[in-house]
Short mmCIF file of C-alpha atoms and ligand atoms in Angstrom, two decimals:
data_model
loop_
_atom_site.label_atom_id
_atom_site.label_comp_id
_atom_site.label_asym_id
_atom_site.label_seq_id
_atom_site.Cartn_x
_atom_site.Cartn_y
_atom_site.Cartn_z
CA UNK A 50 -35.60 -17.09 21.54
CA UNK A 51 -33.80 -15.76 19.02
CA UNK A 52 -30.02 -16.90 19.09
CA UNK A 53 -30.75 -20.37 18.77
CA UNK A 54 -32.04 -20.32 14.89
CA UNK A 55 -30.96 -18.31 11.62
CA UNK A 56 -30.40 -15.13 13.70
CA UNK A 57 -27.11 -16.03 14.41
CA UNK A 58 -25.96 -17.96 11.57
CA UNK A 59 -25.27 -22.00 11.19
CA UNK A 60 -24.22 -21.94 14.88
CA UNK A 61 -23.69 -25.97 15.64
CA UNK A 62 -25.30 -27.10 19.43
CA UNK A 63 -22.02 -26.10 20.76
CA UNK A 64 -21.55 -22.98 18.41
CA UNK A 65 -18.50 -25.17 17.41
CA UNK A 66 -17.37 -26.44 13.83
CA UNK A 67 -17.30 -30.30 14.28
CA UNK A 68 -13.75 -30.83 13.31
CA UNK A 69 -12.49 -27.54 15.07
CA UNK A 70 -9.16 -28.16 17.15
CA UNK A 71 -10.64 -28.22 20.57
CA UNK A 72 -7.85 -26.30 21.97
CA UNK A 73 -9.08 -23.25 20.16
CA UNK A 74 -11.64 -21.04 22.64
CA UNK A 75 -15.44 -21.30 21.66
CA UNK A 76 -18.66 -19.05 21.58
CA UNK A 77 -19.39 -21.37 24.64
CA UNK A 78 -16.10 -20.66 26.18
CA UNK A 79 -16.87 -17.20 25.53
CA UNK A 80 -20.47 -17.38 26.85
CA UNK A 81 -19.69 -18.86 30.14
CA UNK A 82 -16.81 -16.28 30.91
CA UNK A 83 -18.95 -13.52 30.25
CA UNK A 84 -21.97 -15.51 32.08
CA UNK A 85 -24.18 -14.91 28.39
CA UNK A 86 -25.60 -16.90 26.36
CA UNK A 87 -24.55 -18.16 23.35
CA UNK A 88 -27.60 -15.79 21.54
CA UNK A 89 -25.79 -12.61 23.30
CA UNK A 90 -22.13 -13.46 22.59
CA UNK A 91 -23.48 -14.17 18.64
CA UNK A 92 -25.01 -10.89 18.76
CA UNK A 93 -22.42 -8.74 20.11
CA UNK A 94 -19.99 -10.48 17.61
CA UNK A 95 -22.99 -10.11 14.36
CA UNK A 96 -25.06 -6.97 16.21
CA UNK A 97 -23.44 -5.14 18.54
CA UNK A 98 -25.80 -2.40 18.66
CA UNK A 99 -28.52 -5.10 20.26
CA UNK A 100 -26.41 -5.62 23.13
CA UNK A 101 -26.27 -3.26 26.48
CA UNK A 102 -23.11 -1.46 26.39
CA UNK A 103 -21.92 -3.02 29.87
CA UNK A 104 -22.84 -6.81 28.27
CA UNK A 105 -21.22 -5.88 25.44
CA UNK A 106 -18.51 -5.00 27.59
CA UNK A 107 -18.48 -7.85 28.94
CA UNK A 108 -18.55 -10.54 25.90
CA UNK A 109 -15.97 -8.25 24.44
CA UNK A 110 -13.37 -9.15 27.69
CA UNK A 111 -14.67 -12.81 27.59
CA UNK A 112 -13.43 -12.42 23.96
CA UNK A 113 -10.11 -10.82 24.60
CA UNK A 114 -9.09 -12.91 27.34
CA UNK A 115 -10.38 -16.60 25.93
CA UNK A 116 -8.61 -15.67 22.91
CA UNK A 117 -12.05 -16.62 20.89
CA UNK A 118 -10.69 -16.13 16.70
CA UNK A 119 -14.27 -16.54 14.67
CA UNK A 120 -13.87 -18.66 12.06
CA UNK A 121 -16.10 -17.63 9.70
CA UNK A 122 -15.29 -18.72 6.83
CA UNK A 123 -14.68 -22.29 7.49
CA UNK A 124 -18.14 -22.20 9.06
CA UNK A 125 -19.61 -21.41 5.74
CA UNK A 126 -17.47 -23.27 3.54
CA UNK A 127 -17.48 -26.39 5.49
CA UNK A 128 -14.18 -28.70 5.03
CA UNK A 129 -13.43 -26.27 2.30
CA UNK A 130 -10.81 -23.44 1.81
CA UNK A 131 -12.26 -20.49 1.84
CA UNK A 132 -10.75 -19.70 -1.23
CA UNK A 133 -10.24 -15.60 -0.79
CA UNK A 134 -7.26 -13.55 -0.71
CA UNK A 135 -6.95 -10.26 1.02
CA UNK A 136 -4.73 -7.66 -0.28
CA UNK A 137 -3.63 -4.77 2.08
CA UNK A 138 -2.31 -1.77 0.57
CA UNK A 139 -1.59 1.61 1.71
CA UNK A 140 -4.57 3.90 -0.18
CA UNK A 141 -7.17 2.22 -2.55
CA UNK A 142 -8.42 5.80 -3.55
CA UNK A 143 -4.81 5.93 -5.34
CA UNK A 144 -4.69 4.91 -8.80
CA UNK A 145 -1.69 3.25 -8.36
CA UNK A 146 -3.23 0.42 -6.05
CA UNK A 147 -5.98 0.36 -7.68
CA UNK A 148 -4.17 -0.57 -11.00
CA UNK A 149 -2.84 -3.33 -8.54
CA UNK A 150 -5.09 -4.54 -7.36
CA UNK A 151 -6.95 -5.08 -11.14
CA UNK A 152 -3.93 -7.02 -11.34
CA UNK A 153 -3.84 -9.30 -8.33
CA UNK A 154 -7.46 -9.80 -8.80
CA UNK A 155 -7.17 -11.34 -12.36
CA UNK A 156 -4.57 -13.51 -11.68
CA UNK A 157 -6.71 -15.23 -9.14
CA UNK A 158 -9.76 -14.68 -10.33
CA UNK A 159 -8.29 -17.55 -13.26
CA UNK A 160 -7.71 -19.99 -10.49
CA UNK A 161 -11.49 -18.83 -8.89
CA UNK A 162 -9.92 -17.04 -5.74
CA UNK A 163 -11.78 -14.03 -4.38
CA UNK A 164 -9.98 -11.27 -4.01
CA UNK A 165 -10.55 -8.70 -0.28
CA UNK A 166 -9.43 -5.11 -0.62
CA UNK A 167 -7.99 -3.52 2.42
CA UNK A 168 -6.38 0.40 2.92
CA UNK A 169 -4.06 1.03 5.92
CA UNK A 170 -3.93 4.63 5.09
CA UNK A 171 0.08 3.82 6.35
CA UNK A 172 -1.34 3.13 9.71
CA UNK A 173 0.32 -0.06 11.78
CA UNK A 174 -2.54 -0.60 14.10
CA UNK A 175 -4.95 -0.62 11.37
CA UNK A 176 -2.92 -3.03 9.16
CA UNK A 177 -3.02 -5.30 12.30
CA UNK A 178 -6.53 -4.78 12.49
CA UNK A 179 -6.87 -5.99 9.10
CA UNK A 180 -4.38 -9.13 9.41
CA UNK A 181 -6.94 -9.85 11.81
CA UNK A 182 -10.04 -9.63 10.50
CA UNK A 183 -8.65 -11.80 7.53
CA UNK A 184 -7.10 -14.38 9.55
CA UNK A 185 -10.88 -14.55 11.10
CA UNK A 186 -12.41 -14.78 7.54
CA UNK A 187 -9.59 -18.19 7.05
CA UNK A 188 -8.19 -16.17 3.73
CA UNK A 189 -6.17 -18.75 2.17
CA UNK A 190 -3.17 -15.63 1.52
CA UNK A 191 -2.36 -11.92 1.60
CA UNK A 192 -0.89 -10.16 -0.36
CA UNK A 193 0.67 -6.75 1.35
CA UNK A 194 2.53 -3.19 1.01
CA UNK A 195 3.40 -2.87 4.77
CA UNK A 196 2.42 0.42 6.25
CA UNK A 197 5.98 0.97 7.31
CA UNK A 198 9.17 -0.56 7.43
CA UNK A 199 8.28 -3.15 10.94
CA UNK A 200 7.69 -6.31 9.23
CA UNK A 201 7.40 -8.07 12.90
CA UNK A 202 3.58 -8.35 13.16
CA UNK A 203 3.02 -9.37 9.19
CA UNK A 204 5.82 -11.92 9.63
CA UNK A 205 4.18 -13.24 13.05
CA UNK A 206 0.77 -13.50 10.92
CA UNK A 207 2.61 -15.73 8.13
CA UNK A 208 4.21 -18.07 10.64
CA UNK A 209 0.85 -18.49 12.26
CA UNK A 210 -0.06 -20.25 8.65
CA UNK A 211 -1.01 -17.76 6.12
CA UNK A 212 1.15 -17.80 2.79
CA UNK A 213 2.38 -13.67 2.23
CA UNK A 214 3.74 -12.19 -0.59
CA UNK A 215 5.01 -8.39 -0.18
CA UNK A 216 4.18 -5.71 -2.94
CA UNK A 217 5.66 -2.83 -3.52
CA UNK A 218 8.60 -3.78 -0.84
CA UNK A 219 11.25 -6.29 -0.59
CA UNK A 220 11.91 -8.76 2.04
CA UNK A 221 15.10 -7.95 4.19
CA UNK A 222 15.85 -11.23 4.78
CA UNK A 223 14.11 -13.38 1.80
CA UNK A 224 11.51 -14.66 4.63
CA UNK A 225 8.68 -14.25 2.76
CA UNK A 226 8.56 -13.64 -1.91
CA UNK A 227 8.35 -9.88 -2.61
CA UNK A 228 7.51 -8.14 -5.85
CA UNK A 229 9.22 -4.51 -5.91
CA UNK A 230 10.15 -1.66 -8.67
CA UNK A 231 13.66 -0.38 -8.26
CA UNK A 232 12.59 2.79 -6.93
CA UNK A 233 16.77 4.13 -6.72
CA UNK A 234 16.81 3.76 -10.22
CA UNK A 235 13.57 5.79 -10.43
CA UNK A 236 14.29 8.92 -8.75
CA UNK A 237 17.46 8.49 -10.91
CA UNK A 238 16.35 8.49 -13.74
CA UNK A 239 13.75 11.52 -13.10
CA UNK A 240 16.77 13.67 -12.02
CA UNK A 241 18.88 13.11 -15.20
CA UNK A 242 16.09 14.03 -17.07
CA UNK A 243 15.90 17.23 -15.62
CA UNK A 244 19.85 17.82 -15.69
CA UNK A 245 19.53 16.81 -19.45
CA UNK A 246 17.19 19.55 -19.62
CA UNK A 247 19.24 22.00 -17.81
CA UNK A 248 17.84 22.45 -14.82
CA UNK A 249 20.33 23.13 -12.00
CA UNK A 250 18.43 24.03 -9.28
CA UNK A 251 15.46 21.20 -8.69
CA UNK A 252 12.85 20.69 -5.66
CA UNK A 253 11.82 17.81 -4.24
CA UNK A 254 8.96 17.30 -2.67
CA UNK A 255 8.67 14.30 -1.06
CA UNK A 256 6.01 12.15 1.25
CA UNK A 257 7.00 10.80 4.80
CA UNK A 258 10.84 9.14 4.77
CA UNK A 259 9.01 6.61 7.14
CA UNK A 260 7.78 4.87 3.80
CA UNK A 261 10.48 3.02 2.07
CA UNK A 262 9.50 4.20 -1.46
CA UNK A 263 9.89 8.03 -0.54
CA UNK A 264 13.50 7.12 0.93
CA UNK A 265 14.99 5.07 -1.98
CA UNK A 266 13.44 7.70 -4.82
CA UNK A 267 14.90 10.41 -3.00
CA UNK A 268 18.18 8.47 -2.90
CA UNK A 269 18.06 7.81 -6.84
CA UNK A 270 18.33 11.35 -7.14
CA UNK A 271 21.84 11.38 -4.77
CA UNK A 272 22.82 8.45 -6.95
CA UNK A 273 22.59 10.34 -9.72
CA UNK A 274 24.21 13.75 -8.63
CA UNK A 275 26.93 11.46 -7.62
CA UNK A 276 27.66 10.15 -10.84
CA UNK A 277 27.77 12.69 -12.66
CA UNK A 278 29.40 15.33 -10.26
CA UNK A 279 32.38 12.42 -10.86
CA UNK A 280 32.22 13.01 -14.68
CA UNK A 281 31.37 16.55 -14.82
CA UNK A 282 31.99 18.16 -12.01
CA UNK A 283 28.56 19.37 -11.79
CA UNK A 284 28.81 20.65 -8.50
CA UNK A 285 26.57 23.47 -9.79
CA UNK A 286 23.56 21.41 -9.13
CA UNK A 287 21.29 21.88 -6.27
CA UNK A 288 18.15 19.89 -4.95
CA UNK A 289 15.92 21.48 -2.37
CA UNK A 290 13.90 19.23 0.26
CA UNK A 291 10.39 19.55 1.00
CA UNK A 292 8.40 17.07 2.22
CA UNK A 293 4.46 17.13 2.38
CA UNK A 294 2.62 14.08 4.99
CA UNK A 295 1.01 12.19 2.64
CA UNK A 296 1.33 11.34 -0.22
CA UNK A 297 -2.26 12.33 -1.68
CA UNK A 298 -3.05 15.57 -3.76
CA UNK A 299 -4.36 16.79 -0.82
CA UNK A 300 -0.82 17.27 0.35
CA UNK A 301 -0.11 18.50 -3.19
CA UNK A 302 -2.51 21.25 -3.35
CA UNK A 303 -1.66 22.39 0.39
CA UNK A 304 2.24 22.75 -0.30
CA UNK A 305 1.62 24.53 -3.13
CA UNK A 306 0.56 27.45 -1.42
CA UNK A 307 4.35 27.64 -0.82
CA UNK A 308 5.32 27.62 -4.28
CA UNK A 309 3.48 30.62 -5.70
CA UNK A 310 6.58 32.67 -3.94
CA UNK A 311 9.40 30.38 -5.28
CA UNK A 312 13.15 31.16 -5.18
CA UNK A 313 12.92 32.02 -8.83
CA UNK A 314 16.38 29.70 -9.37
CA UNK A 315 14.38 26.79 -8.74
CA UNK A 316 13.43 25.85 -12.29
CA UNK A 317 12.43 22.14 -11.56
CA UNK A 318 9.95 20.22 -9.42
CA UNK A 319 10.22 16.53 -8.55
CA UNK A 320 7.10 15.02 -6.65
CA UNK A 321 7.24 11.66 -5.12
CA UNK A 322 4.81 10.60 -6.75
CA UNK A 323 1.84 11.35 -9.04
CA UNK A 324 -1.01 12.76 -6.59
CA UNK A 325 1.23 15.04 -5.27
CA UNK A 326 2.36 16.15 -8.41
CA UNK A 327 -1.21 16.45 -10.08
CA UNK A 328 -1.90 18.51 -6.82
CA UNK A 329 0.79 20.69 -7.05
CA UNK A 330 -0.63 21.29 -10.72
CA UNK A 331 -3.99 22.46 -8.86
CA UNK A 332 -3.45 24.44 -6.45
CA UNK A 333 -1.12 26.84 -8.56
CA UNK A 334 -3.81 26.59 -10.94
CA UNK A 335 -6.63 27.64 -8.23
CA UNK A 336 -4.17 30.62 -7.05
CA UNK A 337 -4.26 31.69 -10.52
CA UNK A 338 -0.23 31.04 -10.21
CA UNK A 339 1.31 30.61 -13.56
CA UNK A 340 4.67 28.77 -12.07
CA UNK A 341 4.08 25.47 -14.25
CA UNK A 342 4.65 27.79 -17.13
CA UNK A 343 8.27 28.30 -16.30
CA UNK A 344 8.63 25.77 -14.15
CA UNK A 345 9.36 21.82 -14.86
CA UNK A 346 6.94 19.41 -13.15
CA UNK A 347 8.19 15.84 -12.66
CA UNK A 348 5.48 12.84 -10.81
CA UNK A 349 6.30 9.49 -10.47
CA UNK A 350 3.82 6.23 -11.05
CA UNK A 351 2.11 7.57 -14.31
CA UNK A 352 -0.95 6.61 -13.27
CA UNK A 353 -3.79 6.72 -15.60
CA UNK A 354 -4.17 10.60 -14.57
CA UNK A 355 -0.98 11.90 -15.62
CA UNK A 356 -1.75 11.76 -19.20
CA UNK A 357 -4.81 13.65 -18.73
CA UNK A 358 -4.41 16.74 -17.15
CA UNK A 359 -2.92 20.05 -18.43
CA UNK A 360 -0.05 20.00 -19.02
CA UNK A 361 0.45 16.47 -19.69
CA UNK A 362 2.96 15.18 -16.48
CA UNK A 363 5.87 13.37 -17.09
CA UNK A 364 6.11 10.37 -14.65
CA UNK A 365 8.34 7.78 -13.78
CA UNK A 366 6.21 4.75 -15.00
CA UNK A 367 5.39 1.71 -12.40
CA UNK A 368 4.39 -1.49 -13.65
CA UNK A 369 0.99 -1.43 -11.23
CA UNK A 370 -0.95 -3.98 -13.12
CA UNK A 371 2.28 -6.39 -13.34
CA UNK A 372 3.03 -6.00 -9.74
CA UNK A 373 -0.16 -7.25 -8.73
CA UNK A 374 -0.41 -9.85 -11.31
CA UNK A 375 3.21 -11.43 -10.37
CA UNK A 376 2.43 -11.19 -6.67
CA UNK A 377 -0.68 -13.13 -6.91
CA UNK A 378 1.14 -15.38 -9.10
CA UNK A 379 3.81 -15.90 -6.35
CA UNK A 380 1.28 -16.27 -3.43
CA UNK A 381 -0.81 -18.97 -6.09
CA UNK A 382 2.80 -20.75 -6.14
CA UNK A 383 2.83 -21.14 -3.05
CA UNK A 384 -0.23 -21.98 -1.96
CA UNK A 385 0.05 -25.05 -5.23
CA UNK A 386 3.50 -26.05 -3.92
CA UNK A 387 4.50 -27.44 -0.55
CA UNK A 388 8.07 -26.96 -1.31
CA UNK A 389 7.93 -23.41 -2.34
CA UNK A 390 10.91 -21.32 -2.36
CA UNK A 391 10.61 -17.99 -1.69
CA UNK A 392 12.00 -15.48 -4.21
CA UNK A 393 12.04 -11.78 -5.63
CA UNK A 394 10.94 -10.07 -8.46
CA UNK A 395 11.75 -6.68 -9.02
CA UNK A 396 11.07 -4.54 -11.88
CA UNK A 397 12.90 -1.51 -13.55
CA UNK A 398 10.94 1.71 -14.13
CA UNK A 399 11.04 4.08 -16.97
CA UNK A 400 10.46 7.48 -17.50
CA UNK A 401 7.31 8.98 -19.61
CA UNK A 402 8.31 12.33 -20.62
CA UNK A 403 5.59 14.70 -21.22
CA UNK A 404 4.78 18.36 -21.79
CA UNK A 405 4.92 19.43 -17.74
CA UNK A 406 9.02 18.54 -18.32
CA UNK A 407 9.68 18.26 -21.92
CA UNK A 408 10.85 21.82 -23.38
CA UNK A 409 11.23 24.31 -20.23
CA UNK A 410 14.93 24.09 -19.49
CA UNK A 411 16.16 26.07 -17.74
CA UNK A 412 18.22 28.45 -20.35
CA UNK A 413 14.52 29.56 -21.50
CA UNK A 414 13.08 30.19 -17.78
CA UNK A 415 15.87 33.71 -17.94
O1 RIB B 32 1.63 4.90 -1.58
C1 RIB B 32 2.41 5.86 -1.99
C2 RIB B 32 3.18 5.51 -3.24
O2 RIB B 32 3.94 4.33 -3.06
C3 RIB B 32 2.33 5.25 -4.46
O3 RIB B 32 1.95 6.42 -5.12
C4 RIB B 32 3.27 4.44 -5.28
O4 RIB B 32 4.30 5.28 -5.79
C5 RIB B 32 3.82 3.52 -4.22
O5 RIB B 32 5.06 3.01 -4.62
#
């Protein structure tokens, strides 16, 4: 019967991986909950779609309640590591992460570590989902950008074994190594620029305040304004909030529906980062709005894009590449050094100033 032979993988007699801790549940645990056997608990866990919904049902609560974790990797890689690395990051579509992940990937692809892409979308129950799925495959680390600012379920994962570095977001408490971008400084220095170039009344378009990015660039700008209101007095200077749901230029293109009628003292536009911005840029351009010709555009990341389209966008520039590089160098530290000390690096960004920004101030907008 099929079950017993290739069908379902290297399955031992017992389904079990000779030196597996016995304490850990087994297919047979499994099969003898659900009153299955071990061919029907393989298949629901490597066919589902064979099984009858109510057996599947079944295995599925046998699974759940046994606490059954495959282990697949160690059963192919016998006595092995498995030697992959998952990375979970918030959108692979954006070029941002993707640039990352290039990164990570090259660092370990030197010490001949696999690298396993993984997008939350900012979504906590799918980032567990994924923490799963690569605890199951035995990844020998993870490197993550958590999907919000609860850190409990990715510290519980490291503490049940599996070395984490953070990307793109520090570590409150130096628990785990972190690799980060001063993103204060960022919105900072995006501002100024647009002071410098006279604008006095600037909107800000932000993504959810639940990410930690979106809250600290929006705070470089208040950093900023502070400053210099104590030098110059510039109490003149206004920023308008907006603040789209994601940040994708999706939510670009949608919000600027709501731009072709803006308060014509706005002279400025800061988006949180470069999708937004580059979707800003076409939806005017799709209304047949001809804002961006008075108006300063601002993004921040300068991905790849940003240099492309019309007019050129001036972007607060990220390190991607590094940050995945140095992460994965951190997580191969620690996985090469039982005494590992966790630590931080952070990088400062700088600003790329373009044609959307360079040359519209403000005095020529009248
Ligand atoms: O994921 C949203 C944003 O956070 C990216 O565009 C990048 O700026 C990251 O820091």
């Amino acid at each position: 019967m099929a079950g017993d032979s290739g069908a379902h993988g290297d399955l031992s007699s017992n389904g079990t991986h000779p030196t597996k801790d016995s304490k850990k549940a087994t297919i047979r645990d499994v099969a003898n909950k659900a009153k299955v056997s071990l061919g029907t608990v393989s298949n629901v866990l490597n066919d589902p779609e064979r099984v009858a919904p109510a057996t599947r049902n079944r295995v599925l609560k046998a699974i759940e309640t046994t606490g059954f974790v495959r282990n697949i990797a160690a059963r192919q890689l016998r006595g092995g590591g498995s030697k992959a690395v998952g990375i979970v990051i918030l959108d692979s579509s954006n070029p941002f992460f993707t640039e990352m992940i290039r990164g990570a990937e090259d660092a370990l692809r030197q010490e001949g570590y696999l690298l396993i892409a993984c997008s939350t979308d900012g979504s906590n129950d799918r980032e567990a989902m994924y923490l799963r799925h690569l605890e199951e495959h035995q990844v020998e680390g993870v490197l993550i950008t958590p999907s919000n600012d609860d850190l409990e379920q990715i510290i519980d994962f490291h503490d049940r074994g599996t070395p984490v570095v953070l990307v793109d977001r520090e570590s409150h408490s130096g628990e785990l190594c972190s690799v980060t971008v001063d993103d204060v400084r960022g919105g900072s220095i995006a501002v100024s620029h647009l002071i410098d170039e006279g604008h006095t009344k600037i909107l800000f378009i932000n993504g959810p305040t639940t990410i930690r990015q979106c809250r600290d660039r929006r705070a470089g700008v208040d950093v900023a304004l502070k400053s210099l209101k104590k030098v110059e007095e510039a109490d003149w200077i206004e920023v308008v909030d907006l603040e789209v749901p994601s940040l994708s230029i999706a939510s670009g293109e949608e919000i600027s529906i709501e731009l072709i009628d803006l308060d014509p003292t706005i002279t400025a536009i800061m988006c949180a980062n470069d999708l937004v911005a580059i979707g800003v840029m076409r939806g005017l351009a799709r209304s047949g709005a001809d804002l961006l010709s008075r108006v300063a555009l601002v993004g921040y990341d300068d991905i790849t894009f940003s240099s492309l389209v019309s007019p050129a966008l001036t972007s607060v520039h990220q390190p991607q590449y590094d940050l995945g590089y140095a992460a994965a160098r951190l997580l191969l530290e620690e996985l090469g050094d039982s005494n590992h000390r966790h630590h931080e690096i952070r990088f400062t960004p700088d600003l790329v100033v373009r044609e959307s920004s360079s040359g519209r101030s403000s005095q020529s907008q009248r």
